[in-house]
PDB file of C-alpha atoms in Angstrom:
ATOM      1  CA  MET E   1       5.590   7.248  24.179  1.00 51.00           C
ATOM      2  CA  ASN E   2       7.338   4.725  21.975  1.00 52.00           C
ATOM      3  CA  LYS E   3      10.896   3.110  23.184  1.00 53.00           C
ATOM      4  CA  SER E   4      13.250   5.847  21.725  1.00 50.00           C
ATOM      5  CA  GLN E   5      11.444   8.479  23.253  1.00 53.00           C
ATOM      6  CA  LEU E   6      11.596   6.982  26.690  1.00 51.00           C
ATOM      7  CA  ASP E   7      15.266   6.167  26.198  1.00 53.00           C
ATOM      8  CA  LEU E   8      15.969   9.996  25.867  1.00 49.00           C
ATOM      9  CA  ILE E   9      14.351  10.996  29.160  1.00 58.00           C
ATOM     10  CA  GLU E  10      17.026  11.637  31.807  1.00 66.00           C
ATOM     11  CA  ASP E  11      14.841  12.633  34.907  1.00 76.00           C
ATOM     12  CA  PRO E  12      14.309   9.570  37.148  1.00 76.00           C
ATOM     13  CA  GLU E  13      10.992  10.666  38.005  1.00 80.00           C
ATOM     14  CA  MET E  14       9.524  11.306  34.422  1.00 84.00           C
ATOM     15  CA  ARG E  15      10.943   7.763  33.431  1.00 80.00           C
ATOM     16  CA  LEU E  16       8.735   6.423  36.460  1.00 84.00           C
ATOM     17  CA  ALA E  17       5.939   8.467  35.083  1.00 86.00           C
ATOM     18  CA  ALA E  18       6.737   6.871  31.483  1.00 85.00           C
ATOM     19  CA  LEU E  19       6.611   3.399  33.213  1.00 83.00           C
ATOM     20  CA  ARG E  20       3.255   3.896  35.077  1.00 85.00           C
ATOM     21  CA  ASN E  21       1.874   4.920  31.559  1.00 84.00           C
ATOM     22  CA  LYS E  22       3.078   1.844  29.689  1.00 84.00           C
ATOM     23  CA  PHE E  23       0.763  -0.474  28.967  1.00 82.00           C
ATOM     24  CA  ILE E  24       1.655  -4.376  28.837  1.00 85.00           C
ATOM     25  CA  ALA E  25      -0.176  -6.272  26.330  1.00 82.00           C
ATOM     26  CA  HIS E  26      -1.055  -9.792  27.017  1.00 87.00           C
ATOM     27  CA  GLN E  27      -3.204 -12.711  25.828  1.00 89.00           C
ATOM     28  CA  THR E  28      -6.364 -11.751  27.206  1.00 92.00           C
ATOM     29  CA  TYR E  29      -6.114  -8.281  25.992  1.00 93.00           C
ATOM     30  CA  GLU E  30      -5.151  -9.691  22.242  1.00 94.00           C
ATOM     31  CA  SER E  31      -8.614 -12.017  22.607  1.00 95.00           C
ATOM     32  CA  LEU E  32     -10.506  -8.809  23.605  1.00 96.00           C
ATOM     33  CA  ARG E  33      -9.012  -6.735  20.451  1.00 95.00           C
ATOM     34  CA  GLU E  34      -9.715  -9.633  18.034  1.00 96.00           C
ATOM     35  CA  LEU E  35     -13.424  -9.799  19.656  1.00 96.00           C
ATOM     36  CA  PHE E  36     -13.946  -6.138  19.634  1.00 96.00           C
ATOM     37  CA  ASP E  37     -12.492  -6.103  15.642  1.00 96.00           C
ATOM     38  CA  ARG E  38     -15.409  -8.542  14.857  1.00 95.00           C
ATOM     39  CA  HIS E  39     -18.063  -6.036  16.335  1.00 95.00           C
ATOM     40  CA  VAL E  40     -16.332  -2.758  14.472  1.00 94.00           C
ATOM     41  CA  LYS E  41     -16.464  -4.661  11.185  1.00 93.00           C
ATOM     42  CA  ARG E  42     -19.916  -6.015  11.888  1.00 91.00           C
ATOM     43  CA  ARG E  43     -21.158  -2.557  12.576  1.00 91.00           C
ATOM     44  CA  ARG E  44     -19.229  -0.824   9.765  1.00 90.00           C
ATOM     45  CA  ALA E  45     -20.761  -3.370   7.334  1.00 90.00           C
ATOM     46  CA  ALA E  46     -24.092  -2.732   8.568  1.00 87.00           C
ATOM     47  CA  GLN E  47     -23.528   1.386   8.137  1.00 85.00           C
ATOM     48  CA  ARG E  48     -22.509   0.539   4.563  1.00 85.00           C
ATOM     49  CA  LEU E  49     -25.763  -1.222   4.049  1.00 85.00           C
ATOM     50  CA  ASN E  50     -27.906   1.191   5.931  1.00 81.00           C
ATOM     51  CA  SER E  51     -29.294  -1.756   8.076  1.00 75.00           C
ATOM     52  CA  ALA E  52     -30.116  -1.236  11.833  1.00 69.00           C
ATOM     53  CA  GLY E  53     -30.079  -4.817  12.539  1.00 75.00           C
ATOM     54  CA  GLU E  54     -29.052  -5.893  16.191  1.00 81.00           C
ATOM     55  CA  ALA E  55     -26.265  -4.675  17.947  1.00 92.00           C
ATOM     56  CA  ARG E  56     -24.243  -7.037  20.322  1.00 94.00           C
ATOM     57  CA  GLY E  57     -22.166  -6.473  23.408  1.00 97.00           C
ATOM     58  CA  ILE E  58     -18.727  -7.417  25.177  1.00 98.00           C
ATOM     59  CA  VAL E  59     -18.607  -7.849  29.103  1.00 98.00           C
ATOM     60  CA  VAL E  60     -15.071  -7.948  30.401  1.00 97.00           C
ATOM     61  CA  ILE E  61     -15.111  -9.246  33.662  1.00 97.00           C
ATOM     62  CA  GLY E  62     -12.032  -8.978  36.298  1.00 96.00           C
ATOM     63  CA  ALA E  63     -11.492  -8.879  40.036  1.00 94.00           C
ATOM     64  CA  PRO E  64     -10.373  -5.496  41.499  1.00 93.00           C
ATOM     65  CA  GLY E  65      -6.822  -4.737  40.442  1.00 92.00           C
ATOM     66  CA  SER E  66      -7.046  -7.074  37.188  1.00 93.00           C
ATOM     67  CA  GLY E  67      -6.947  -4.043  34.816  1.00 92.00           C
ATOM     68  CA  LYS E  68     -10.079  -4.347  33.377  1.00 94.00           C
ATOM     69  CA  THR E  69     -10.629  -0.841  33.020  1.00 93.00           C
ATOM     70  CA  THR E  70      -7.144  -0.343  31.579  1.00 93.00           C
ATOM     71  CA  VAL E  71      -7.470  -2.884  28.861  1.00 94.00           C
ATOM     72  CA  VAL E  72     -10.638  -1.557  27.916  1.00 95.00           C
ATOM     73  CA  THR E  73      -9.331   1.925  27.648  1.00 93.00           C
ATOM     74  CA  ARG E  74      -5.923   1.030  25.722  1.00 93.00           C
ATOM     75  CA  LEU E  75      -8.443  -1.147  23.345  1.00 94.00           C
ATOM     76  CA  LEU E  76     -10.513   2.069  22.256  1.00 94.00           C
ATOM     77  CA  GLU E  77      -7.210   3.802  21.888  1.00 91.00           C
ATOM     78  CA  PHE E  78      -6.221   1.156  19.241  1.00 90.00           C
ATOM     79  CA  TYR E  79      -9.057   2.105  16.997  1.00 90.00           C
ATOM     80  CA  PRO E  80      -8.088   5.994  16.380  1.00 87.00           C
ATOM     81  CA  ASP E  81     -10.658   5.684  13.337  1.00 90.00           C
ATOM     82  CA  LEU E  82     -13.480   5.427  15.924  1.00 92.00           C
ATOM     83  CA  VAL E  83     -14.483   9.106  16.456  1.00 92.00           C
ATOM     84  CA  LYS E  84     -14.612  10.114  20.379  1.00 90.00           C
ATOM     85  CA  PRO E  85     -16.634  12.839  21.798  1.00 87.00           C
ATOM     86  CA  GLU E  86     -15.092  16.357  20.987  1.00 84.00           C
ATOM     87  CA  VAL E  87     -16.077  19.878  21.059  1.00 79.00           C
ATOM     88  CA  ASP E  88     -17.881  20.948  17.833  1.00 83.00           C
ATOM     89  CA  VAL E  89     -17.642  17.621  16.382  1.00 87.00           C
ATOM     90  CA  GLU E  90     -21.080  15.857  16.094  1.00 91.00           C
ATOM     91  CA  LEU E  91     -19.839  12.662  15.482  1.00 94.00           C
ATOM     92  CA  ALA E  92     -19.310  10.599  18.533  1.00 94.00           C
ATOM     93  CA  GLU E  93     -18.844   6.790  17.887  1.00 96.00           C
ATOM     94  CA  VAL E  94     -17.751   5.591  21.186  1.00 96.00           C
ATOM     95  CA  ILE E  95     -19.103   7.107  24.455  1.00 95.00           C
ATOM     96  CA  CYS E  96     -17.272   6.015  27.918  1.00 95.00           C
ATOM     97  CA  LEU E  97     -18.745   6.230  31.367  1.00 94.00           C
ATOM     98  CA  GLN E  98     -18.069   5.188  34.718  1.00 94.00           C
ATOM     99  CA  ILE E  99     -21.254   4.173  36.467  1.00 94.00           C
ATOM    100  CA  PRO E 100     -22.004   7.046  38.629  1.00 89.00           C
ATOM    101  CA  SER E 101     -23.181   7.136  42.488  1.00 85.00           C
ATOM    102  CA  PRO E 102     -25.890   6.577  43.472  1.00 86.00           C
ATOM    103  CA  ALA E 103     -25.778   3.691  40.640  1.00 90.00           C
ATOM    104  CA  THR E 104     -29.598   4.183  39.431  1.00 93.00           C
ATOM    105  CA  LEU E 105     -30.817   4.240  35.897  1.00 94.00           C
ATOM    106  CA  LYS E 106     -31.817   7.970  36.203  1.00 94.00           C
ATOM    107  CA  HIS E 107     -28.412   9.181  37.265  1.00 94.00           C
ATOM    108  CA  VAL E 108     -26.615   6.810  34.467  1.00 95.00           C
ATOM    109  CA  GLY E 109     -28.857   8.444  32.110  1.00 95.00           C
ATOM    110  CA  THR E 110     -28.197  11.841  33.125  1.00 94.00           C
ATOM    111  CA  ALA E 111     -24.394  10.995  33.159  1.00 94.00           C
ATOM    112  CA  MET E 112     -24.889   9.794  29.722  1.00 94.00           C
ATOM    113  CA  LEU E 113     -26.720  13.004  28.420  1.00 94.00           C
ATOM    114  CA  GLN E 114     -23.840  15.223  29.988  1.00 92.00           C
ATOM    115  CA  ALA E 115     -21.330  12.498  27.999  1.00 92.00           C
ATOM    116  CA  LEU E 116     -23.230  13.201  24.817  1.00 92.00           C
ATOM    117  CA  GLY E 117     -23.051  16.926  25.240  1.00 89.00           C
ATOM    118  CA  TYR E 118     -26.707  17.509  26.298  1.00 89.00           C
ATOM    119  CA  PRO E 119     -26.352  18.277  30.042  1.00 87.00           C
ATOM    120  CA  LEU E 120     -30.139  18.437  31.792  1.00 87.00           C
ATOM    121  CA  ARG E 121     -31.244  21.658  32.896  1.00 84.00           C
ATOM    122  CA  ARG E 122     -33.950  20.527  35.330  1.00 86.00           C
ATOM    123  CA  ASP E 123     -35.210  17.049  37.116  1.00 89.00           C
ATOM    124  CA  ARG E 124     -36.817  14.789  34.608  1.00 92.00           C
ATOM    125  CA  PRO E 125     -38.234  11.385  34.858  1.00 92.00           C
ATOM    126  CA  ALA E 126     -36.127   8.205  34.062  1.00 91.00           C
ATOM    127  CA  ALA E 127     -38.138   7.449  31.082  1.00 92.00           C
ATOM    128  CA  PHE E 128     -37.945  10.808  29.347  1.00 94.00           C
ATOM    129  CA  ILE E 129     -34.109  10.783  30.215  1.00 95.00           C
ATOM    130  CA  TRP E 130     -33.591   7.430  28.281  1.00 95.00           C
ATOM    131  CA  ASP E 131     -35.749   8.266  25.403  1.00 95.00           C
ATOM    132  CA  LEU E 132     -33.540  11.483  24.988  1.00 95.00           C
ATOM    133  CA  VAL E 133     -30.344   9.104  25.282  1.00 96.00           C
ATOM    134  CA  ARG E 134     -31.623   6.907  22.444  1.00 95.00           C
ATOM    135  CA  HIS E 135     -32.375   9.759  20.426  1.00 95.00           C
ATOM    136  CA  LEU E 136     -28.720  11.497  20.766  1.00 95.00           C
ATOM    137  CA  LEU E 137     -27.223   8.375  20.145  1.00 96.00           C
ATOM    138  CA  GLN E 138     -28.714   8.148  16.921  1.00 95.00           C
ATOM    139  CA  GLN E 139     -28.210  11.820  16.411  1.00 94.00           C
ATOM    140  CA  ARG E 140     -24.269  11.784  17.207  1.00 94.00           C
ATOM    141  CA  GLY E 141     -23.755   8.247  15.266  1.00 94.00           C
ATOM    142  CA  THR E 142     -22.837   6.286  18.400  1.00 95.00           C
ATOM    143  CA  LEU E 143     -21.742   2.796  17.769  1.00 95.00           C
ATOM    144  CA  PHE E 144     -20.524   1.836  20.932  1.00 97.00           C
ATOM    145  CA  VAL E 145     -20.950   2.851  24.745  1.00 97.00           C
ATOM    146  CA  HIS E 146     -18.614   1.629  27.442  1.00 97.00           C
ATOM    147  CA  LEU E 147     -20.116   1.391  30.895  1.00 97.00           C
ATOM    148  CA  ASP E 148     -17.461   0.728  33.650  1.00 97.00           C
ATOM    149  CA  GLU E 149     -18.103  -0.786  37.114  1.00 96.00           C
ATOM    150  CA  ALA E 150     -21.391  -2.054  35.362  1.00 96.00           C
ATOM    151  CA  GLN E 151     -22.086  -4.399  38.385  1.00 96.00           C
ATOM    152  CA  ASP E 152     -23.000  -1.284  40.455  1.00 96.00           C
ATOM    153  CA  LEU E 153     -26.262  -1.099  38.340  1.00 94.00           C
ATOM    154  CA  TYR E 154     -27.200  -4.654  39.570  1.00 94.00           C
ATOM    155  CA  THR E 155     -25.705  -5.399  42.818  1.00 93.00           C
ATOM    156  CA  ASN E 156     -28.001  -4.677  45.884  1.00 92.00           C
ATOM    157  CA  LYS E 157     -30.909  -3.566  43.966  1.00 94.00           C
ATOM    158  CA  SER E 158     -34.601  -4.635  44.150  1.00 94.00           C
ATOM    159  CA  GLN E 159     -36.046  -7.115  41.723  1.00 96.00           C
ATOM    160  CA  THR E 160     -37.914  -4.361  40.116  1.00 95.00           C
ATOM    161  CA  ALA E 161     -34.602  -2.270  39.586  1.00 94.00           C
ATOM    162  CA  ARG E 162     -32.532  -4.896  38.244  1.00 95.00           C
ATOM    163  CA  SER E 163     -35.465  -5.910  35.456  1.00 96.00           C
ATOM    164  CA  ASP E 164     -35.557  -2.294  34.572  1.00 95.00           C
ATOM    165  CA  VAL E 165     -31.393  -2.434  34.000  1.00 96.00           C
ATOM    166  CA  VAL E 166     -31.759  -5.375  32.271  1.00 96.00           C
ATOM    167  CA  ASN E 167     -34.333  -3.920  29.787  1.00 96.00           C
ATOM    168  CA  THR E 168     -32.676  -0.697  29.424  1.00 96.00           C
ATOM    169  CA  LEU E 169     -29.427  -2.549  28.131  1.00 96.00           C
ATOM    170  CA  LYS E 170     -31.319  -4.621  26.015  1.00 96.00           C
ATOM    171  CA  SER E 171     -33.241  -1.664  24.454  1.00 94.00           C
ATOM    172  CA  LEU E 172     -30.170   0.033  23.511  1.00 95.00           C
ATOM    173  CA  MET E 173     -28.906  -2.864  21.741  1.00 95.00           C
ATOM    174  CA  ASN E 174     -31.953  -3.805  19.912  1.00 92.00           C
ATOM    175  CA  ASN E 175     -33.290  -0.397  18.982  1.00 91.00           C
ATOM    176  CA  ARG E 176     -34.722  -0.535  15.354  1.00 89.00           C
ATOM    177  CA  ALA E 177     -33.930   2.950  14.746  1.00 90.00           C
ATOM    178  CA  TRP E 178     -30.389   2.920  16.010  1.00 93.00           C
ATOM    179  CA  PRO E 179     -28.847  -0.031  17.865  1.00 94.00           C
ATOM    180  CA  VAL E 180     -25.558   0.479  19.938  1.00 96.00           C
ATOM    181  CA  GLY E 181     -22.803  -1.959  21.126  1.00 96.00           C
ATOM    182  CA  LEU E 182     -22.355  -2.296  24.532  1.00 97.00           C
ATOM    183  CA  ILE E 183     -18.913  -2.869  26.531  1.00 98.00           C
ATOM    184  CA  LEU E 184     -19.678  -3.605  29.891  1.00 97.00           C
ATOM    185  CA  SER E 185     -16.719  -3.905  32.299  1.00 97.00           C
ATOM    186  CA  GLY E 186     -16.755  -4.906  36.196  1.00 96.00           C
ATOM    187  CA  THR E 187     -16.124  -7.187  38.865  1.00 96.00           C
ATOM    188  CA  PRO E 188     -17.455 -10.853  38.805  1.00 96.00           C
ATOM    189  CA  GLU E 189     -20.809  -9.894  40.253  1.00 96.00           C
ATOM    190  CA  LEU E 190     -21.548  -8.519  36.629  1.00 97.00           C
ATOM    191  CA  ALA E 191     -21.898 -11.982  35.450  1.00 97.00           C
ATOM    192  CA  ASP E 192     -25.388 -11.894  37.948  1.00 96.00           C
ATOM    193  CA  LEU E 193     -26.478  -9.178  35.595  1.00 96.00           C
ATOM    194  CA  ILE E 194     -25.737 -10.925  32.555  1.00 97.00           C
ATOM    195  CA  ASN E 195     -27.030 -14.232  33.567  1.00 96.00           C
ATOM    196  CA  SER E 196     -30.245 -13.069  34.956  1.00 96.00           C
ATOM    197  CA  ASP E 197     -31.755 -12.714  31.470  1.00 96.00           C
ATOM    198  CA  HIS E 198     -31.268 -15.380  28.483  1.00 96.00           C
ATOM    199  CA  GLN E 199     -31.935 -12.750  26.030  1.00 95.00           C
ATOM    200  CA  LEU E 200     -29.178 -10.417  27.194  1.00 96.00           C
ATOM    201  CA  ALA E 201     -26.742 -13.393  27.686  1.00 96.00           C
ATOM    202  CA  ARG E 202     -27.432 -14.540  24.024  1.00 95.00           C
ATOM    203  CA  ARG E 203     -26.335 -10.837  22.713  1.00 95.00           C
ATOM    204  CA  VAL E 204     -23.229 -10.557  24.599  1.00 97.00           C
ATOM    205  CA  ASP E 205     -19.400 -12.074  24.062  1.00 97.00           C
ATOM    206  CA  VAL E 206     -17.654 -12.439  27.451  1.00 97.00           C
ATOM    207  CA  ILE E 207     -13.821 -11.903  28.226  1.00 97.00           C
ATOM    208  CA  ASN E 208     -12.616 -12.875  31.818  1.00 96.00           C
ATOM    209  CA  LEU E 209      -9.434 -11.469  33.026  1.00 95.00           C
ATOM    210  CA  ASP E 210      -8.152 -14.699  35.007  1.00 93.00           C
ATOM    211  CA  PRO E 211      -5.911 -14.479  38.047  1.00 94.00           C
ATOM    212  CA  VAL E 212      -2.094 -14.714  37.775  1.00 95.00           C
ATOM    213  CA  SER E 213      -0.822 -17.651  38.621  1.00 94.00           C
ATOM    214  CA  TRP E 214       2.714 -18.846  39.419  1.00 93.00           C
ATOM    215  CA  GLU E 215       2.208 -21.961  37.158  1.00 94.00           C
ATOM    216  CA  ALA E 216       0.771 -20.013  34.172  1.00 92.00           C
ATOM    217  CA  ASP E 217       2.359 -16.566  34.285  1.00 94.00           C
ATOM    218  CA  ALA E 218       5.652 -16.807  36.280  1.00 95.00           C
ATOM    219  CA  ARG E 219       7.534 -16.185  33.116  1.00 95.00           C
ATOM    220  CA  ASN E 220       5.678 -13.099  31.809  1.00 94.00           C
ATOM    221  CA  VAL E 221       5.812 -11.538  34.900  1.00 96.00           C
ATOM    222  CA  GLN E 222       9.751 -12.114  35.154  1.00 96.00           C
ATOM    223  CA  ARG E 223       9.851 -10.682  31.422  1.00 94.00           C
ATOM    224  CA  THR E 224       7.759  -7.840  32.320  1.00 94.00           C
ATOM    225  CA  PHE E 225       9.987  -6.854  35.410  1.00 95.00           C
ATOM    226  CA  GLY E 226      13.198  -7.141  33.204  1.00 94.00           C
ATOM    227  CA  LEU E 227      11.616  -4.755  30.768  1.00 92.00           C
ATOM    228  CA  PHE E 228      10.807  -2.299  33.438  1.00 92.00           C
ATOM    229  CA  LEU E 229      14.116  -2.546  34.871  1.00 92.00           C
ATOM    230  CA  LYS E 230      15.581  -1.915  31.353  1.00 90.00           C
ATOM    231  CA  ARG E 231      13.285   1.191  30.916  1.00 87.00           C
ATOM    232  CA  SER E 232      14.172   2.551  34.561  1.00 89.00           C
ATOM    233  CA  ARG E 233      18.012   2.109  33.938  1.00 89.00           C
ATOM    234  CA  LEU E 234      18.433   0.178  36.967  1.00 91.00           C
ATOM    235  CA  GLU E 235      20.086  -3.051  37.823  1.00 94.00           C
ATOM    236  CA  ALA E 236      18.607  -5.905  39.899  1.00 95.00           C
ATOM    237  CA  GLU E 237      19.806  -7.674  43.215  1.00 95.00           C
ATOM    238  CA  GLU E 238      20.296 -11.150  42.317  1.00 95.00           C
ATOM    239  CA  SER E 239      17.596 -12.238  44.580  1.00 95.00           C
ATOM    240  CA  THR E 240      14.842 -10.290  42.661  1.00 95.00           C
ATOM    241  CA  LEU E 241      15.421 -12.242  39.675  1.00 94.00           C
ATOM    242  CA  SER E 242      14.558 -15.567  41.556  1.00 96.00           C
ATOM    243  CA  ASP E 243      11.673 -17.961  41.282  1.00 96.00           C
ATOM    244  CA  GLU E 244      11.066 -17.344  44.884  1.00 96.00           C
ATOM    245  CA  PHE E 245      10.979 -13.352  44.478  1.00 97.00           C
ATOM    246  CA  THR E 246       8.768 -13.901  41.781  1.00 97.00           C
ATOM    247  CA  ARG E 247       6.264 -15.954  43.860  1.00 97.00           C
ATOM    248  CA  ARG E 248       6.163 -13.207  46.472  1.00 98.00           C
ATOM    249  CA  LEU E 249       5.577 -10.521  43.967  1.00 98.00           C
ATOM    250  CA  ILE E 250       2.745 -12.474  42.294  1.00 97.00           C
ATOM    251  CA  HIS E 251       1.387 -13.022  45.950  1.00 97.00           C
ATOM    252  CA  ALA E 252       1.735  -9.413  46.913  1.00 97.00           C
ATOM    253  CA  GLY E 253      -0.211  -8.330  43.946  1.00 96.00           C
ATOM    254  CA  ALA E 254      -3.291 -10.482  44.984  1.00 96.00           C
ATOM    255  CA  ASN E 255      -2.744 -12.660  41.831  1.00 96.00           C
ATOM    256  CA  GLU E 256      -4.123  -9.777  39.861  1.00 95.00           C
ATOM    257  CA  PHE E 257      -2.200  -8.352  36.869  1.00 94.00           C
ATOM    258  CA  GLY E 258      -2.739  -5.027  37.367  1.00 93.00           C
ATOM    259  CA  LEU E 259      -1.857  -4.972  40.969  1.00 95.00           C
ATOM    260  CA  ILE E 260       1.422  -6.766  40.213  1.00 96.00           C
ATOM    261  CA  ILE E 261       2.489  -4.132  37.603  1.00 95.00           C
ATOM    262  CA  GLU E 262       1.738  -1.484  40.500  1.00 94.00           C
ATOM    263  CA  MET E 263       4.190  -3.579  42.779  1.00 96.00           C
ATOM    264  CA  MET E 264       6.918  -3.559  40.459  1.00 96.00           C
ATOM    265  CA  ILE E 265       6.902   0.182  39.815  1.00 95.00           C
ATOM    266  CA  ALA E 266       6.629   0.854  43.583  1.00 95.00           C
ATOM    267  CA  GLY E 267       9.817  -0.969  44.301  1.00 96.00           C
ATOM    268  CA  ILE E 268      11.416   0.778  41.265  1.00 95.00           C
ATOM    269  CA  GLU E 269      10.433   3.719  42.687  1.00 94.00           C
ATOM    270  CA  GLU E 270      11.588   3.197  46.033  1.00 94.00           C
ATOM    271  CA  ALA E 271      15.285   2.770  44.595  1.00 94.00           C
ATOM    272  CA  VAL E 272      14.938   5.673  42.785  1.00 91.00           C
ATOM    273  CA  ILE E 273      14.049   7.684  45.951  1.00 90.00           C
ATOM    274  CA  ASP E 274      17.035   6.061  47.649  1.00 91.00           C
ATOM    275  CA  GLY E 275      19.275   6.995  44.843  1.00 90.00           C
ATOM    276  CA  GLU E 276      20.284   3.720  44.438  1.00 92.00           C
ATOM    277  CA  GLU E 277      21.064   2.043  41.042  1.00 92.00           C
ATOM    278  CA  VAL E 278      20.295  -1.507  42.112  1.00 96.00           C
ATOM    279  CA  VAL E 279      16.512  -2.609  42.790  1.00 96.00           C
ATOM    280  CA  ARG E 280      16.803  -4.815  46.146  1.00 97.00           C
ATOM    281  CA  SER E 281      14.123  -7.025  47.415  1.00 97.00           C
ATOM    282  CA  ARG E 282      14.179  -4.435  50.565  1.00 97.00           C
ATOM    283  CA  HIS E 283      12.691  -1.696  48.281  1.00 97.00           C
ATOM    284  CA  PHE E 284       9.568  -3.977  47.718  1.00 97.00           C
ATOM    285  CA  ALA E 285       9.365  -4.695  51.205  1.00 97.00           C
ATOM    286  CA  LYS E 286       9.416  -1.066  51.976  1.00 97.00           C
ATOM    287  CA  SER E 287       6.910  -0.210  49.382  1.00 96.00           C
ATOM    288  CA  PHE E 288       4.451  -2.927  50.575  1.00 97.00           C
ATOM    289  CA  GLN E 289       4.930  -1.548  54.202  1.00 95.00           C
ATOM    290  CA  ARG E 290       4.286   1.952  53.049  1.00 93.00           C
ATOM    291  CA  LYS E 291       1.144   0.922  51.187  1.00 92.00           C
ATOM    292  CA  SER E 292      -0.339  -1.547  53.851  1.00 94.00           C
ATOM    293  CA  GLY E 293       1.107  -0.058  57.202  1.00 93.00           C
ATOM    294  CA  CYS E 294       1.688  -3.718  58.182  1.00 93.00           C
ATOM    295  CA  ILE E 295       4.359  -4.855  60.499  1.00 93.00           C
ATOM    296  CA  PRO E 296       7.179  -7.371  58.917  1.00 94.00           C
ATOM    297  CA  ALA E 297       5.276 -10.561  59.947  1.00 93.00           C
ATOM    298  CA  PHE E 298       2.519  -9.507  57.393  1.00 95.00           C
ATOM    299  CA  ASN E 299       4.899  -8.306  54.748  1.00 96.00           C
ATOM    300  CA  PRO E 300       4.727 -10.851  51.572  1.00 97.00           C
ATOM    301  CA  PHE E 301       8.313  -9.854  50.889  1.00 97.00           C
ATOM    302  CA  LEU E 302       9.536 -10.764  54.499  1.00 97.00           C
ATOM    303  CA  ALA E 303       7.617 -13.248  56.108  1.00 96.00           C
ATOM    304  CA  ASP E 304       8.444 -16.808  55.570  1.00 95.00           C
ATOM    305  CA  ASP E 305       4.730 -17.921  55.482  1.00 95.00           C
ATOM    306  CA  PHE E 306       3.909 -15.133  52.796  1.00 96.00           C
ATOM    307  CA  TRP E 307       1.301 -17.485  51.192  1.00 95.00           C
ATOM    308  CA  THR E 308      -0.856 -17.180  54.242  1.00 95.00           C
ATOM    309  CA  ILE E 309      -0.817 -13.287  54.098  1.00 95.00           C
ATOM    310  CA  ASP E 310      -4.039 -11.455  52.586  1.00 95.00           C
ATOM    311  CA  PRO E 311      -2.342  -8.761  50.804  1.00 95.00           C
ATOM    312  CA  ARG E 312      -5.265  -6.652  50.473  1.00 93.00           C
ATOM    313  CA  VAL E 313      -5.552  -6.229  54.131  1.00 92.00           C
ATOM    314  CA  VAL E 314      -4.194  -3.097  55.499  1.00 89.00           C
ATOM    315  CA  LEU E 315      -3.010  -2.016  58.921  1.00 76.00           C
ATOM    316  CA  ARG E 316      -1.720  -5.723  60.166  1.00 73.00           C
ATOM    317  CA  ASN E 317      -0.107  -5.218  63.382  1.00 70.00           C
ATOM    318  CA  GLN E 318       0.923  -7.003  66.645  1.00 54.00           C
ATOM    319  CA  THR E 319      -2.515  -7.229  67.994  1.00 60.00           C
ATOM    320  CA  THR E 320      -3.433  -8.826  64.637  1.00 59.00           C
ATOM    321  CA  LEU E 321      -0.630 -11.174  65.120  1.00 56.00           C
ATOM    322  CA  ASP E 322      -1.527 -11.980  68.748  1.00 55.00           C
ATOM    323  CA  VAL E 323      -5.119 -12.920  67.793  1.00 53.00           C
ATOM    324  CA  ARG E 324      -3.926 -15.096  64.882  1.00 58.00           C
ATOM    325  CA  ALA E 325      -1.666 -16.841  67.460  1.00 56.00           C
ATOM    326  CA  GLY E 326      -4.172 -17.139  69.906  1.00 60.00           C
ATOM    327  CA  ARG E 327      -2.620 -15.031  72.489  1.00 59.00           C
TER     328      ARG E 327
END
């Protein structure tokens, strides 16, 4: 939805829905897009030369709430010429898959077959499944596979299972018949998988979604908040435009870009629900309390020592406060 279409929406709830769907591009996303553009051009050139070569991978790492899944999703939407899986269309140049639970190679391979349009009718060994996956990737012309929450393939696994995961990922990228580029997104534990094998590390480029900081990102956070206010047709209480409020907002979002955006929209939503035309700091305090179930002493929008509060912890109450005070 573009700006002119959003401006035509009168229903406040629909405007909120449009805000939730809005993607805010940032420097890390631009770096990812530039990197992926190189990968796409390499693969297209190899296709024209009818050369298999060796595919490479991209690893996107970020803490929970950093927006790593969103940036990859939006990245792939930016390339409409990359054919996504569709019914009755054989070509499927990009396959996206969230690592299933339990995160075993066999379950991942089975899910991959499902995404490729070949659901298994009966149980098969993992080796058979992955041979079939590689065959279907070639048959459907798949250039890239996105595996989200890829760290689950490696974390808390035996050494044998970890070796199998690494070898399987490498086999997809260096398959002589049809190499496939990988996009792996996940939490910082994903680095352990990459660092476990020098050959794998050599074949990937890494994008890290750094935490948001007051020093580096305050003005960008304030600009984004201003944009959301404008799009929601609401005014802002003066206190919510202050540096102090921005510090509290960044902390309440655990210094993660995706969570900060969620906090912005949640505060605006409280103002809409209250039928007000001005977004106030109390709306953000109310939305945080609703999310975490905390008492005011553990609300980053109310507490004097807000920087000592862990915003990811829920149900902070008087008992917690007494324990912290040693009573």
